[in-house]
Amino acid sequence: MKKIIPLLLFLLSTVVSAQEISSSEQKMIDFLRSHEKEQIDFLEQTVNINSGTMNPEGVKEVGMLYKKELDALGFKTRWISLPDSLNRGGHLFAEMEGGKGPVILLIGHLDTVFEKDHEFRTFSRDGDIGTGPAVNDMKGGNAMIIYALKALHAAGELKNKSIIVAFTGDEEKPGQPLSVSRHDLVEAGKKADIALGFETASGMDYATVARRGSSGWSLEVKGKQAHSSGIFSESTGAGAIFETARILNSFYTEVKGEELLSFNPGIILGGTEVSYDPTQSKGTAFGKTNVVAGDVVVHGGLRFISEEQKENARSKMKEIVKNNLPQTSATIAFTDSYPAMKPTEGNMALLETLDEVSRDLGYGEVKAYDPGKRGAADISFIAQYVDGLDGLGVMGSGAHSPTETIDLSTFIPLTERAALLIHRLSNNNKK
Ligand SMILES: [Zn+2]
């Protein structure tokens, strides 16, 4: 009897699961399983076109392959060129209107970190492991979007959905200013109810409900340059280097500590003469042991999980910077780059639906991934407007390195899951 009960339970759960999959969903699954080779060939074709962020022709060429597929599915597609001053390839956006359900935004990116002169150029396969530039970040995820949509189409379930597909052309190194390069993405985010990002998955059992935002800060400290024998005297004071040490130490002891807040001084230059070029991340310093330092610059980064956390940290830093040692002064400036994606209730509800889909397919539970371990991504720019889930892309290893791989044994299962997720979200959450 002991042995029979687990078996019965197992059978029961298989039966229950099987009932959870609708006939339309079964058609999607069948479509994907019978088009595995085609989907892998499609991935290979896109991987073999170099689309480094700074190779606009390549970015557009890859975009045109996706455009052709999306046109064939009935999407209205448009290529969005960016002003020449941004020096970027542009974006491909596609839209399908017609559903009564929520507007679902699917996010991918055309560009890769491998520029035109990089020797890592082509797709190769060894068993279940595919190797090639951007196989997992994120041409694999892009192919998942296309094939999930094809599966919905094959089941006759695409025409009644409202879907926007956004393939940006400069995710790895967004064009500046962000207000221009991310304009269309933000507009799509405002229009959408749900955003699904297909960046690399952190395992079959994880999805991303939160990502930390990132920003920068620069500190400039001035002291009174003088002979070192006079340091600590009323007229000479502490010098710029002691003042900088005070400030950084206070950041460490007074601002550090909140969960998911981190900040890092990445470079420091101090002495009597310093220069720093942020575009090159390089600088020079000159100083002598018998001269009190007059100048220090520090450049750093700050990561945060919410705007409130970021603002709170910044105001604490400003307070510390004001409190100067004798005969010194200091200023701190902040720059924004990526906003945070907070783990909202809406995001958690999307994760619950994904978890259900995954269990129904027999692929097991899906949990929230630790936001401290993920960098920022395009979904961060719209997280304040929509419920979102990211990390729905492929599994693999070595993203951004010349040993980047995709685990092809999970490629179709993850695409099945994506197709069913889009389908259910569109049907369940009618607004
Ligand atoms: Zn990416």
PDB file of C-alpha atoms in Angstrom, residues 18-256:
ATOM      1  CA  ALA A  18      -3.844  17.364 -18.158  1.00  0.00           C
ATOM      2  CA  GLN A  19      -7.257  18.862 -17.543  1.00  0.00           C
ATOM      3  CA  GLU A  20      -5.729  22.258 -16.927  1.00  0.00           C
ATOM      4  CA  ILE A  21      -4.418  22.412 -20.493  1.00  0.00           C
ATOM      5  CA  SER A  22      -7.180  23.559 -22.842  1.00  0.00           C
ATOM      6  CA  SER A  23      -7.516  22.250 -26.381  1.00  0.00           C
ATOM      7  CA  SER A  24      -6.220  25.568 -27.770  1.00  0.00           C
ATOM      8  CA  GLU A  25      -3.236  25.345 -25.474  1.00  0.00           C
ATOM      9  CA  GLN A  26      -2.604  21.775 -26.601  1.00  0.00           C
ATOM     10  CA  LYS A  27      -2.524  23.045 -30.189  1.00  0.00           C
ATOM     11  CA  MET A  28       0.122  25.610 -29.192  1.00  0.00           C
ATOM     12  CA  ILE A  29       2.201  22.929 -27.519  1.00  0.00           C
ATOM     13  CA  ASP A  30       1.888  20.610 -30.525  1.00  0.00           C
ATOM     14  CA  PHE A  31       2.872  23.415 -32.873  1.00  0.00           C
ATOM     15  CA  LEU A  32       5.995  24.248 -30.887  1.00  0.00           C
ATOM     16  CA  ARG A  33       7.090  20.633 -30.468  1.00  0.00           C
ATOM     17  CA  SER A  34       6.730  20.008 -34.197  1.00  0.00           C
ATOM     18  CA  HIS A  35       8.656  23.173 -35.102  1.00  0.00           C
ATOM     19  CA  GLU A  36      11.663  22.715 -32.839  1.00  0.00           C
ATOM     20  CA  LYS A  37      14.168  22.451 -35.674  1.00  0.00           C
ATOM     21  CA  GLU A  38      12.690  25.463 -37.430  1.00  0.00           C
ATOM     22  CA  GLN A  39      12.916  27.550 -34.248  1.00  0.00           C
ATOM     23  CA  ILE A  40      16.558  26.564 -33.697  1.00  0.00           C
ATOM     24  CA  ASP A  41      17.376  27.286 -37.362  1.00  0.00           C
ATOM     25  CA  PHE A  42      15.726  30.681 -36.990  1.00  0.00           C
ATOM     26  CA  LEU A  43      17.853  31.396 -33.920  1.00  0.00           C
ATOM     27  CA  GLU A  44      20.974  30.363 -35.839  1.00  0.00           C
ATOM     28  CA  GLN A  45      20.087  32.658 -38.720  1.00  0.00           C
ATOM     29  CA  THR A  46      19.766  35.682 -36.403  1.00  0.00           C
ATOM     30  CA  VAL A  47      22.884  34.811 -34.390  1.00  0.00           C
ATOM     31  CA  ASN A  48      24.981  34.669 -37.555  1.00  0.00           C
ATOM     32  CA  ILE A  49      24.224  38.320 -38.327  1.00  0.00           C
ATOM     33  CA  ASN A  50      26.436  40.607 -36.272  1.00  0.00           C
ATOM     34  CA  SER A  51      24.297  43.163 -34.467  1.00  0.00           C
ATOM     35  CA  GLY A  52      26.626  44.830 -31.996  1.00  0.00           C
ATOM     36  CA  THR A  53      24.994  47.950 -30.541  1.00  0.00           C
ATOM     37  CA  MET A  54      27.343  50.144 -32.571  1.00  0.00           C
ATOM     38  CA  ASN A  55      26.635  48.280 -35.838  1.00  0.00           C
ATOM     39  CA  PRO A  56      23.403  49.961 -36.981  1.00  0.00           C
ATOM     40  CA  GLU A  57      23.148  48.043 -40.278  1.00  0.00           C
ATOM     41  CA  GLY A  58      23.408  44.709 -38.480  1.00  0.00           C
ATOM     42  CA  VAL A  59      20.863  45.751 -35.857  1.00  0.00           C
ATOM     43  CA  LYS A  60      18.425  46.669 -38.621  1.00  0.00           C
ATOM     44  CA  GLU A  61      19.123  43.495 -40.585  1.00  0.00           C
ATOM     45  CA  VAL A  62      18.212  41.363 -37.567  1.00  0.00           C
ATOM     46  CA  GLY A  63      15.168  43.563 -36.992  1.00  0.00           C
ATOM     47  CA  MET A  64      14.003  42.937 -40.551  1.00  0.00           C
ATOM     48  CA  LEU A  65      14.008  39.158 -39.970  1.00  0.00           C
ATOM     49  CA  TYR A  66      11.658  39.603 -37.011  1.00  0.00           C
ATOM     50  CA  LYS A  67       9.594  42.142 -38.967  1.00  0.00           C
ATOM     51  CA  LYS A  68       8.960  39.623 -41.731  1.00  0.00           C
ATOM     52  CA  GLU A  69       7.677  37.056 -39.228  1.00  0.00           C
ATOM     53  CA  LEU A  70       5.508  39.571 -37.382  1.00  0.00           C
ATOM     54  CA  ASP A  71       4.068  40.961 -40.635  1.00  0.00           C
ATOM     55  CA  ALA A  72       3.092  37.413 -41.622  1.00  0.00           C
ATOM     56  CA  LEU A  73       1.260  37.009 -38.306  1.00  0.00           C
ATOM     57  CA  GLY A  74      -0.808  40.120 -38.994  1.00  0.00           C
ATOM     58  CA  PHE A  75       1.026  42.622 -36.801  1.00  0.00           C
ATOM     59  CA  LYS A  76       1.355  46.260 -37.813  1.00  0.00           C
ATOM     60  CA  THR A  77       5.117  46.721 -37.733  1.00  0.00           C
ATOM     61  CA  ARG A  78       7.223  49.856 -37.820  1.00  0.00           C
ATOM     62  CA  TRP A  79      10.924  50.543 -37.860  1.00  0.00           C
ATOM     63  CA  ILE A  80      11.782  53.451 -35.583  1.00  0.00           C
ATOM     64  CA  SER A  81      14.895  55.365 -36.619  1.00  0.00           C
ATOM     65  CA  LEU A  82      16.668  57.456 -34.007  1.00  0.00           C
ATOM     66  CA  PRO A  83      18.247  60.884 -34.632  1.00  0.00           C
ATOM     67  CA  ASP A  84      21.788  60.643 -36.065  1.00  0.00           C
ATOM     68  CA  SER A  85      23.197  62.238 -32.928  1.00  0.00           C
ATOM     69  CA  LEU A  86      22.339  59.082 -30.958  1.00  0.00           C
ATOM     70  CA  ASN A  87      24.415  56.916 -33.287  1.00  0.00           C
ATOM     71  CA  ARG A  88      22.197  53.843 -32.819  1.00  0.00           C
ATOM     72  CA  GLY A  89      20.440  51.463 -35.228  1.00  0.00           C
ATOM     73  CA  GLY A  90      16.829  52.012 -34.143  1.00  0.00           C
ATOM     74  CA  HIS A  91      13.986  49.839 -32.862  1.00  0.00           C
ATOM     75  CA  LEU A  92      11.393  47.467 -34.302  1.00  0.00           C
ATOM     76  CA  PHE A  93       7.916  47.780 -32.811  1.00  0.00           C
ATOM     77  CA  ALA A  94       4.869  45.711 -33.770  1.00  0.00           C
ATOM     78  CA  GLU A  95       1.271  45.922 -32.686  1.00  0.00           C
ATOM     79  CA  MET A  96      -1.811  43.739 -32.837  1.00  0.00           C
ATOM     80  CA  GLU A  97      -5.081  45.357 -31.780  1.00  0.00           C
ATOM     81  CA  GLY A  98      -8.364  43.648 -31.364  1.00  0.00           C
ATOM     82  CA  GLY A  99      -8.518  41.852 -28.088  1.00  0.00           C
ATOM     83  CA  LYS A 100     -10.844  42.749 -25.270  1.00  0.00           C
ATOM     84  CA  GLY A 101      -8.260  41.624 -22.753  1.00  0.00           C
ATOM     85  CA  PRO A 102      -5.303  43.532 -21.370  1.00  0.00           C
ATOM     86  CA  VAL A 103      -2.638  44.979 -23.649  1.00  0.00           C
ATOM     87  CA  ILE A 104       0.430  42.776 -23.315  1.00  0.00           C
ATOM     88  CA  LEU A 105       3.862  44.174 -24.158  1.00  0.00           C
ATOM     89  CA  LEU A 106       6.597  41.684 -25.086  1.00  0.00           C
ATOM     90  CA  ILE A 107      10.154  42.992 -24.816  1.00  0.00           C
ATOM     91  CA  GLY A 108      13.300  41.875 -26.593  1.00  0.00           C
ATOM     92  CA  HIS A 109      16.402  43.559 -27.992  1.00  0.00           C
ATOM     93  CA  LEU A 110      18.128  43.334 -31.352  1.00  0.00           C
ATOM     94  CA  ASP A 111      21.598  44.431 -30.313  1.00  0.00           C
ATOM     95  CA  THR A 112      24.414  42.473 -28.673  1.00  0.00           C
ATOM     96  CA  VAL A 113      27.637  43.325 -26.848  1.00  0.00           C
ATOM     97  CA  PHE A 114      29.682  41.738 -29.650  1.00  0.00           C
ATOM     98  CA  GLU A 115      30.744  44.476 -32.036  1.00  0.00           C
ATOM     99  CA  LYS A 116      31.548  43.989 -35.715  1.00  0.00           C
ATOM    100  CA  ASP A 117      35.255  43.284 -35.214  1.00  0.00           C
ATOM    101  CA  HIS A 118      34.662  40.627 -32.519  1.00  0.00           C
ATOM    102  CA  GLU A 119      35.862  37.153 -33.474  1.00  0.00           C
ATOM    103  CA  PHE A 120      32.901  35.431 -31.795  1.00  0.00           C
ATOM    104  CA  ARG A 121      30.663  35.334 -34.864  1.00  0.00           C
ATOM    105  CA  THR A 122      28.721  32.167 -35.562  1.00  0.00           C
ATOM    106  CA  PHE A 123      26.337  29.645 -34.102  1.00  0.00           C
ATOM    107  CA  SER A 124      27.537  26.110 -33.447  1.00  0.00           C
ATOM    108  CA  ARG A 125      25.896  23.164 -31.781  1.00  0.00           C
ATOM    109  CA  ASP A 126      27.174  20.296 -29.679  1.00  0.00           C
ATOM    110  CA  GLY A 127      24.299  18.096 -28.516  1.00  0.00           C
ATOM    111  CA  ASP A 128      21.900  20.243 -26.516  1.00  0.00           C
ATOM    112  CA  ILE A 129      24.340  23.107 -26.162  1.00  0.00           C
ATOM    113  CA  GLY A 130      24.262  25.881 -28.734  1.00  0.00           C
ATOM    114  CA  THR A 131      27.114  28.388 -28.698  1.00  0.00           C
ATOM    115  CA  GLY A 132      27.178  31.781 -30.372  1.00  0.00           C
ATOM    116  CA  PRO A 133      27.079  35.526 -29.801  1.00  0.00           C
ATOM    117  CA  ALA A 134      23.854  36.535 -28.002  1.00  0.00           C
ATOM    118  CA  VAL A 135      22.321  33.028 -28.127  1.00  0.00           C
ATOM    119  CA  ASN A 136      20.961  33.710 -24.653  1.00  0.00           C
ATOM    120  CA  ASP A 137      21.213  37.518 -24.371  1.00  0.00           C
ATOM    121  CA  MET A 138      19.004  37.672 -26.137  1.00  0.00           C
ATOM    122  CA  LYS A 139      18.408  36.334 -29.627  1.00  0.00           C
ATOM    123  CA  GLY A 140      17.159  33.142 -27.987  1.00  0.00           C
ATOM    124  CA  GLY A 141      14.557  35.179 -26.080  1.00  0.00           C
ATOM    125  CA  ASN A 142      13.615  37.051 -29.264  1.00  0.00           C
ATOM    126  CA  ALA A 143      13.060  33.745 -31.083  1.00  0.00           C
ATOM    127  CA  MET A 144      10.885  32.633 -28.162  1.00  0.00           C
ATOM    128  CA  ILE A 145       8.688  35.716 -28.614  1.00  0.00           C
ATOM    129  CA  ILE A 146       8.302  35.043 -32.357  1.00  0.00           C
ATOM    130  CA  TYR A 147       7.558  31.332 -31.911  1.00  0.00           C
ATOM    131  CA  ALA A 148       5.217  31.820 -28.953  1.00  0.00           C
ATOM    132  CA  LEU A 149       3.234  34.208 -31.176  1.00  0.00           C
ATOM    133  CA  LYS A 150       3.330  31.703 -34.056  1.00  0.00           C
ATOM    134  CA  ALA A 151       1.975  29.053 -31.705  1.00  0.00           C
ATOM    135  CA  LEU A 152      -0.889  31.345 -30.635  1.00  0.00           C
ATOM    136  CA  HIS A 153      -1.554  32.030 -34.313  1.00  0.00           C
ATOM    137  CA  ALA A 154      -1.552  28.315 -35.184  1.00  0.00           C
ATOM    138  CA  ALA A 155      -4.158  27.738 -32.466  1.00  0.00           C
ATOM    139  CA  GLY A 156      -6.304  30.588 -33.802  1.00  0.00           C
ATOM    140  CA  GLU A 157      -5.745  32.527 -30.578  1.00  0.00           C
ATOM    141  CA  LEU A 158      -3.694  35.477 -31.780  1.00  0.00           C
ATOM    142  CA  LYS A 159      -6.298  37.574 -33.571  1.00  0.00           C
ATOM    143  CA  ASN A 160      -8.315  38.206 -30.404  1.00  0.00           C
ATOM    144  CA  LYS A 161      -5.357  39.554 -28.441  1.00  0.00           C
ATOM    145  CA  SER A 162      -3.907  43.017 -27.918  1.00  0.00           C
ATOM    146  CA  ILE A 163      -0.151  42.646 -28.124  1.00  0.00           C
ATOM    147  CA  ILE A 164       2.728  45.046 -28.619  1.00  0.00           C
ATOM    148  CA  VAL A 165       6.165  43.670 -29.426  1.00  0.00           C
ATOM    149  CA  ALA A 166       9.131  45.943 -28.714  1.00  0.00           C
ATOM    150  CA  PHE A 167      12.578  45.004 -30.005  1.00  0.00           C
ATOM    151  CA  THR A 168      14.932  47.803 -28.997  1.00  0.00           C
ATOM    152  CA  GLY A 169      18.183  48.214 -30.903  1.00  0.00           C
ATOM    153  CA  ASP A 170      20.391  49.580 -28.145  1.00  0.00           C
ATOM    154  CA  GLU A 171      19.623  47.775 -24.884  1.00  0.00           C
ATOM    155  CA  GLU A 172      23.237  46.924 -24.164  1.00  0.00           C
ATOM    156  CA  LYS A 173      24.338  50.545 -24.506  1.00  0.00           C
ATOM    157  CA  PRO A 174      21.301  52.806 -24.742  1.00  0.00           C
ATOM    158  CA  GLY A 175      21.612  55.910 -26.888  1.00  0.00           C
ATOM    159  CA  GLN A 176      21.704  59.224 -25.008  1.00  0.00           C
ATOM    160  CA  PRO A 177      19.601  60.990 -23.989  1.00  0.00           C
ATOM    161  CA  LEU A 178      17.417  58.189 -22.645  1.00  0.00           C
ATOM    162  CA  SER A 179      14.370  60.435 -23.040  1.00  0.00           C
ATOM    163  CA  VAL A 180      14.855  60.000 -26.810  1.00  0.00           C
ATOM    164  CA  SER A 181      16.206  56.439 -27.054  1.00  0.00           C
ATOM    165  CA  ARG A 182      13.573  55.051 -24.633  1.00  0.00           C
ATOM    166  CA  HIS A 183      10.665  57.272 -25.748  1.00  0.00           C
ATOM    167  CA  ASP A 184       8.793  54.626 -27.756  1.00  0.00           C
ATOM    168  CA  LEU A 185       9.336  51.948 -25.138  1.00  0.00           C
ATOM    169  CA  VAL A 186       7.957  54.219 -22.420  1.00  0.00           C
ATOM    170  CA  GLU A 187       4.931  55.105 -24.584  1.00  0.00           C
ATOM    171  CA  ALA A 188       4.275  51.396 -25.171  1.00  0.00           C
ATOM    172  CA  GLY A 189       4.670  50.786 -21.444  1.00  0.00           C
ATOM    173  CA  LYS A 190       2.075  53.436 -20.647  1.00  0.00           C
ATOM    174  CA  LYS A 191      -0.342  51.901 -23.136  1.00  0.00           C
ATOM    175  CA  ALA A 192       0.181  48.333 -21.898  1.00  0.00           C
ATOM    176  CA  ASP A 193      -1.318  46.616 -18.849  1.00  0.00           C
ATOM    177  CA  ILE A 194       1.291  43.877 -18.643  1.00  0.00           C
ATOM    178  CA  ALA A 195       4.947  43.751 -19.736  1.00  0.00           C
ATOM    179  CA  LEU A 196       6.840  40.506 -20.257  1.00  0.00           C
ATOM    180  CA  GLY A 197      10.618  40.645 -20.686  1.00  0.00           C
ATOM    181  CA  PHE A 198      12.474  37.830 -22.411  1.00  0.00           C
ATOM    182  CA  GLU A 199      15.941  38.472 -21.029  1.00  0.00           C
ATOM    183  CA  THR A 200      17.877  35.372 -19.986  1.00  0.00           C
ATOM    184  CA  ALA A 201      16.135  33.061 -17.516  1.00  0.00           C
ATOM    185  CA  SER A 202      17.811  32.403 -14.197  1.00  0.00           C
ATOM    186  CA  GLY A 203      16.818  28.746 -14.354  1.00  0.00           C
ATOM    187  CA  MET A 204      13.591  26.965 -15.259  1.00  0.00           C
ATOM    188  CA  ASP A 205      12.272  27.637 -11.752  1.00  0.00           C
ATOM    189  CA  TYR A 206      12.857  31.390 -11.491  1.00  0.00           C
ATOM    190  CA  ALA A 207      11.453  34.574 -12.988  1.00  0.00           C
ATOM    191  CA  THR A 208      12.247  38.187 -12.254  1.00  0.00           C
ATOM    192  CA  VAL A 209       9.643  40.310 -10.446  1.00  0.00           C
ATOM    193  CA  ALA A 210      12.099  43.027  -9.413  1.00  0.00           C
ATOM    194  CA  ARG A 211      15.310  44.521 -10.686  1.00  0.00           C
ATOM    195  CA  ARG A 212      17.449  47.082  -8.998  1.00  0.00           C
ATOM    196  CA  GLY A 213      17.881  50.440 -10.637  1.00  0.00           C
ATOM    197  CA  SER A 214      21.304  51.947 -11.175  1.00  0.00           C
ATOM    198  CA  SER A 215      22.570  55.500 -11.037  1.00  0.00           C
ATOM    199  CA  GLY A 216      25.805  57.410 -10.670  1.00  0.00           C
ATOM    200  CA  TRP A 217      27.321  60.002  -8.353  1.00  0.00           C
ATOM    201  CA  SER A 218      30.403  62.169  -8.435  1.00  0.00           C
ATOM    202  CA  LEU A 219      32.032  63.847  -5.500  1.00  0.00           C
ATOM    203  CA  GLU A 220      34.347  66.843  -5.747  1.00  0.00           C
ATOM    204  CA  VAL A 221      36.299  67.937  -2.706  1.00  0.00           C
ATOM    205  CA  LYS A 222      38.452  71.048  -2.327  1.00  0.00           C
ATOM    206  CA  GLY A 223      41.043  71.804   0.330  1.00  0.00           C
ATOM    207  CA  LYS A 224      43.552  74.531   0.896  1.00  0.00           C
ATOM    208  CA  GLN A 225      46.795  73.678  -0.847  1.00  0.00           C
ATOM    209  CA  ALA A 226      49.667  74.506   1.532  1.00  0.00           C
ATOM    210  CA  HIS A 227      52.875  73.192   3.031  1.00  0.00           C
ATOM    211  CA  SER A 228      52.181  69.965   4.885  1.00  0.00           C
ATOM    212  CA  SER A 229      53.751  71.279   8.082  1.00  0.00           C
ATOM    213  CA  GLY A 230      50.700  73.486   8.523  1.00  0.00           C
ATOM    214  CA  ILE A 231      48.052  70.759   8.225  1.00  0.00           C
ATOM    215  CA  PHE A 232      45.513  70.799  11.100  1.00  0.00           C
ATOM    216  CA  SER A 233      46.268  74.462  11.770  1.00  0.00           C
ATOM    217  CA  GLU A 234      43.376  76.886  11.686  1.00  0.00           C
ATOM    218  CA  SER A 235      44.504  78.516   8.470  1.00  0.00           C
ATOM    219  CA  THR A 236      45.384  75.295   6.521  1.00  0.00           C
ATOM    220  CA  GLY A 237      42.747  72.913   7.803  1.00  0.00           C
ATOM    221  CA  ALA A 238      42.428  69.214   6.965  1.00  0.00           C
ATOM    222  CA  GLY A 239      43.055  69.101   3.235  1.00  0.00           C
ATOM    223  CA  ALA A 240      40.927  67.551   0.531  1.00  0.00           C
ATOM    224  CA  ILE A 241      42.051  63.968   1.056  1.00  0.00           C
ATOM    225  CA  PHE A 242      41.180  63.770   4.770  1.00  0.00           C
ATOM    226  CA  GLU A 243      37.831  65.390   4.008  1.00  0.00           C
ATOM    227  CA  THR A 244      37.164  62.815   1.282  1.00  0.00           C
ATOM    228  CA  ALA A 245      38.115  60.005   3.660  1.00  0.00           C
ATOM    229  CA  ARG A 246      35.625  61.392   6.207  1.00  0.00           C
ATOM    230  CA  ILE A 247      32.857  61.564   3.629  1.00  0.00           C
ATOM    231  CA  LEU A 248      33.406  58.056   2.238  1.00  0.00           C
ATOM    232  CA  ASN A 249      33.733  56.563   5.693  1.00  0.00           C
ATOM    233  CA  SER A 250      30.477  58.245   6.733  1.00  0.00           C
ATOM    234  CA  PHE A 251      28.756  56.859   3.631  1.00  0.00           C
ATOM    235  CA  TYR A 252      29.969  53.450   4.744  1.00  0.00           C
ATOM    236  CA  THR A 253      28.876  53.773   8.357  1.00  0.00           C
ATOM    237  CA  GLU A 254      25.704  55.879   7.989  1.00  0.00           C
ATOM    238  CA  VAL A 255      24.161  55.176   4.572  1.00  0.00           C
ATOM    239  CA  LYS A 256      25.002  51.478   4.148  1.00  0.00           C
TER     240      LYS A 256
END
